[in-house]
Coordinates of C-alpha atoms in Angstrom, one line a residue:
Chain A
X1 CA 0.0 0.0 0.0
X2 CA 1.2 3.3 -0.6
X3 CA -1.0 5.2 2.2
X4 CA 0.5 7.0 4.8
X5 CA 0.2 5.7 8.4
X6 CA -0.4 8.2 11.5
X7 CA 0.6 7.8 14.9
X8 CA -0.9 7.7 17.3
X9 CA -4.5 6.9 16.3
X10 CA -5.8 8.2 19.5
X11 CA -4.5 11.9 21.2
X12 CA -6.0 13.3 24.4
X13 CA -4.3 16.2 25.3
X14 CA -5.4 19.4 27.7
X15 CA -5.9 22.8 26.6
X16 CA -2.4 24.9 25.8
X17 CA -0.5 21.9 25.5
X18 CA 1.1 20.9 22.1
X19 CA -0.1 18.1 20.2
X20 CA 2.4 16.5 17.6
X21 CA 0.7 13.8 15.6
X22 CA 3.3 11.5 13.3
X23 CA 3.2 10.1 9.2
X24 CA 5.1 7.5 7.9
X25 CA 4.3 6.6 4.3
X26 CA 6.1 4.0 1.9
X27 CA 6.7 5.3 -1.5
X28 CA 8.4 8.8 -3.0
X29 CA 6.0 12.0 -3.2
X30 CA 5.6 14.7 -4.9
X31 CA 3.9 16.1 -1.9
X32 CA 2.5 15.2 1.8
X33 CA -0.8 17.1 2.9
X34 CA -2.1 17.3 6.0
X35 CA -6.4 17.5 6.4
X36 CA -8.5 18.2 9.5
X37 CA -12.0 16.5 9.4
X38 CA -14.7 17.1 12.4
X39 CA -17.1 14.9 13.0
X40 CA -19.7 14.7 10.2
X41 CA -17.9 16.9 8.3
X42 CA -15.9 16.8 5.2
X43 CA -12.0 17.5 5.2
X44 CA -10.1 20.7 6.0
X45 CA -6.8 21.5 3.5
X46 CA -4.1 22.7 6.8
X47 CA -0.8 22.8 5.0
X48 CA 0.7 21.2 1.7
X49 CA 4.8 20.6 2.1
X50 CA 6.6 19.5 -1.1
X51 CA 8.9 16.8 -1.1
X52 CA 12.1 19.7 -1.6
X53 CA 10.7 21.0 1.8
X54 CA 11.5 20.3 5.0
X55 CA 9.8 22.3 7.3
X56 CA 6.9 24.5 7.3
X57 CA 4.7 27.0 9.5
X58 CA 1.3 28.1 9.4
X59 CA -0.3 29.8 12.2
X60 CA -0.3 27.7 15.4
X61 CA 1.2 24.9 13.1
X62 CA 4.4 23.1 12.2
X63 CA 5.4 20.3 9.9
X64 CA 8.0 18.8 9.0
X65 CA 8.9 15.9 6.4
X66 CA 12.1 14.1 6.2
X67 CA 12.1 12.2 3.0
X68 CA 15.0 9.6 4.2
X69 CA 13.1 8.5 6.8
X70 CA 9.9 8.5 4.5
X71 CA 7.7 10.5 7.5
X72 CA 6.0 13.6 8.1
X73 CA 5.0 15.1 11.5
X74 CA 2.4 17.5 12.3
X75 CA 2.9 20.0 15.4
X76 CA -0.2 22.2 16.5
X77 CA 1.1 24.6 19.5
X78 CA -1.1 25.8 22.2
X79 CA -4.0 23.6 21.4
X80 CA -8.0 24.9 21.9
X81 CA -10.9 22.9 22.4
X82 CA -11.6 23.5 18.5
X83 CA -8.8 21.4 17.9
X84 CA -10.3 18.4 18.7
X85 CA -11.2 16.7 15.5
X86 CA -9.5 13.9 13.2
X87 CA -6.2 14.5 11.6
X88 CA -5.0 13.0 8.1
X89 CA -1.6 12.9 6.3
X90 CA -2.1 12.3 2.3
X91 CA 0.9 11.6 0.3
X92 CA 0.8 12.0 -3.9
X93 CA 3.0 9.6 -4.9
X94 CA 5.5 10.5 -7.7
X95 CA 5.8 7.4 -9.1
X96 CA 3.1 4.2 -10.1
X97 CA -0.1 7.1 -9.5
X98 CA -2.2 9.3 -11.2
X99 CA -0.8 12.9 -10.6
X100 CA -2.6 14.2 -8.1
X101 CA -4.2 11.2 -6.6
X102 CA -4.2 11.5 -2.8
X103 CA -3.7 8.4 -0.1
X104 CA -4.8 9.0 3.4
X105 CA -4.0 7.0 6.2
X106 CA -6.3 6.5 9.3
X107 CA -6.3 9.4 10.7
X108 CA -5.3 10.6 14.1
X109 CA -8.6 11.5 16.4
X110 CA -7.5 14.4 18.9
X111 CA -9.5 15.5 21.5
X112 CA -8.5 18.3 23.4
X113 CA -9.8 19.3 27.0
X114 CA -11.0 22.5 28.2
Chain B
X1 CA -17.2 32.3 -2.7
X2 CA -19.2 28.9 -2.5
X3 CA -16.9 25.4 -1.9
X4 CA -17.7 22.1 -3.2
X5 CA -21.7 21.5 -2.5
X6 CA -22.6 17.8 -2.2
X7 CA -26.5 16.3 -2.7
X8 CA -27.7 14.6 -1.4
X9 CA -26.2 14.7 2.5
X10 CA -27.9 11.8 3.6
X11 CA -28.9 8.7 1.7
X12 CA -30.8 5.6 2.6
X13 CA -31.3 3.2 0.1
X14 CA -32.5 -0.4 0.5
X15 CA -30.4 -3.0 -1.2
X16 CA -30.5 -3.7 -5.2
X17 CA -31.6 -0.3 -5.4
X18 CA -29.7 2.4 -7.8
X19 CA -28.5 5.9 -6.1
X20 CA -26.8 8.8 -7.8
X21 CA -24.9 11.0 -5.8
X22 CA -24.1 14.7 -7.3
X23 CA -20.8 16.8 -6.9
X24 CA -20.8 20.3 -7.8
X25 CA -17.2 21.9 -7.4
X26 CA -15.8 25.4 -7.2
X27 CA -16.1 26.7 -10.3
X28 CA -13.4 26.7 -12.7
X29 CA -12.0 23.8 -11.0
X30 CA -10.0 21.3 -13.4
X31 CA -9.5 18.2 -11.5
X32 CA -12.5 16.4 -9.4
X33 CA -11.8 13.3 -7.6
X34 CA -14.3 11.1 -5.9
X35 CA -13.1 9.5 -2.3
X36 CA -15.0 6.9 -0.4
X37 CA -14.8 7.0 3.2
X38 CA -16.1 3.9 5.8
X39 CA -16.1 4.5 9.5
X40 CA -13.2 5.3 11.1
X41 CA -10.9 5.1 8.1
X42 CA -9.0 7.5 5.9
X43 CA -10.9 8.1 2.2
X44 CA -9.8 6.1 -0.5
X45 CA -9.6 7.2 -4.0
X46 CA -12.5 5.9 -6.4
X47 CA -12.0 7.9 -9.4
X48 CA -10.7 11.2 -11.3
X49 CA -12.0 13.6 -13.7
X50 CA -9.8 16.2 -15.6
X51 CA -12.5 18.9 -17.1
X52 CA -14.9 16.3 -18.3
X53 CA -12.0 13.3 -19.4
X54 CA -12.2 10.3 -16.2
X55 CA -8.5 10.0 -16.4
X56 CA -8.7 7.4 -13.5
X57 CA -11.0 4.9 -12.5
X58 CA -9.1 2.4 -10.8
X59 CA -10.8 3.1 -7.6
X60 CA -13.9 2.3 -8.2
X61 CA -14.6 -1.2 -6.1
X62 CA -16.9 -2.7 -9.0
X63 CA -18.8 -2.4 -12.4
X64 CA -21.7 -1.3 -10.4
X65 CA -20.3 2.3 -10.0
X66 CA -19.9 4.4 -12.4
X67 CA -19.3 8.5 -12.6
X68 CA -19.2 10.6 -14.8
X69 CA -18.6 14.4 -15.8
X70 CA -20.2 15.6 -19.0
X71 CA -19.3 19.6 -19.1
X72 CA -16.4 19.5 -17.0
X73 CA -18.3 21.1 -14.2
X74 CA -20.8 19.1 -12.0
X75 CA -20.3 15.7 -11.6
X76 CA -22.7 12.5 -10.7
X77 CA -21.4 9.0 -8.9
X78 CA -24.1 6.4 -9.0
X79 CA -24.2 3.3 -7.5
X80 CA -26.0 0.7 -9.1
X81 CA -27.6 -2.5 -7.5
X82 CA -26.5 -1.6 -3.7
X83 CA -25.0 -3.4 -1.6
X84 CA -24.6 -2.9 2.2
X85 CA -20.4 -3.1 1.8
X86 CA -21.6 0.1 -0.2
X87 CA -22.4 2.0 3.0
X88 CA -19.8 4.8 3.5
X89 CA -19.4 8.3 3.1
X90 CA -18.8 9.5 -0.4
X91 CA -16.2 12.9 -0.6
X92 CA -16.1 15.0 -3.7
X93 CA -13.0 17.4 -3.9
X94 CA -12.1 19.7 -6.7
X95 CA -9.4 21.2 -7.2
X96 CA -7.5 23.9 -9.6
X97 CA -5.2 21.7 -11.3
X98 CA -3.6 18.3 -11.5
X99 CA -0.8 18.4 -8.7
X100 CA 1.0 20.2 -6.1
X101 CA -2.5 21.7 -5.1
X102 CA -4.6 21.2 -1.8
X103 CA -7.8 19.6 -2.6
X104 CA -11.0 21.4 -1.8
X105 CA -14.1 18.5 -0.2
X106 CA -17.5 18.7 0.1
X107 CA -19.1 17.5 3.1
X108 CA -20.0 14.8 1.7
X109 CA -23.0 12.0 1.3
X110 CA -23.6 9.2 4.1
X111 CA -25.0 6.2 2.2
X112 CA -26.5 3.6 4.3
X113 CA -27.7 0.5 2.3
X114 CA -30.2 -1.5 4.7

């Protein structure tokens, strides 16, 4: 399989803490996303990172993708109740896939505390 | 401006029946893809339009689902002869071009085949 695998699948963390959610994924990308999803709802774009990249902000979050190691990890600082939903990584592979075709993983379901 | 609409939200069909399932993207949206969902997973690709062309359908689990894209804009997934393994939650997401560019999903459509 070529999806990409998050760790943990559960996260319970209080409010202000950090929460740093982990990808591992088997194949070479063009590109890892990351993609928020409450409950019921469809998903959220948070931050594309290209496969030249290997690190990058946005807001109250931080990933980072190390290519040798074929994982991603996803940092959300000072976490809020609003946080709490289900986290994705997609990678696009660059090779075997149609450009642009995205594989998710499981998902990482954070709930955060007030 | 408006995202990606999805009709309908909610869907309850009883098996053998036939159910289409409508997409309309952001407009002037290239690519389209259709993801299919089950609980607790990650979507999985089912198919991909580029403008009206269905560059991909390797997703799709069977012969019994078919989509298509006729002016490059809206797009319809049916489903024909349900089955309960079809139960899931179907995600549209357009997007402006091919690659290298987040996705954009709808909220999507709960099937439940009883």
């Amino acid at each position: 399989s070529q999806q990409g695998e998050e760790d943990p699948q559960a996260l319970s963390i209080q409010e202000g803490e950090n929460a740093t959610m982990n990808c591992s994924y088997k194949t070479s990308i063009n590109n890892l996303q990351w993609y928020r999803q409450n409950s019921g709802r469809g998903l959220v774009h948070l931050i594309l990172i290209r496969s030249n990249e290997r690190e990058k902000h946005s807001g109250r979050l931080r990933v980072t993708l190390d290519t040798s190691k074929k994982s991603s990890s996803l940092l959300i600082t000072a976490s809020r109740a609003a946080d709490t939903a289900s986290y994705f990584c997609a990678t696009d592979p660059s090779r075997g896939s149609t450009l642009g075709r995205l594989y998710f993983g499981r998902g990482t379901q954070l709930t955060v505390w007030p | 401006g408006a995202g990606v609409s999805q009709s309908p939200r909610y869907k309850v069909a009883k098996r053998g029946q036939d159910v289409a399932l409508r997409c309309d993207p952001i407009s002037g949206h290239v690519s389209l893809f259709w993801y299919q969902q089950a609980l607790g997973q990650g979507p999985e690709f089912l198919t991909y339009f580029q403008n009206e062309a269905q560059l991909d359908k390797s997703g799709l689990p069977s012969d019994r689902f078919f989509a298509e894209r006729p002016e490059g804009s809206v797009s319809t997934l049916k489903i024909q002869r349900t089955q309960q393994e079809d139960s899931a939650v179907y995600l549209c997401a357009s997007s402006p071009g091919r690659s290298f560019y987040e996705q954009y999903f709808g909220p999507g459509t709960r099937l439940t085949v009883t």
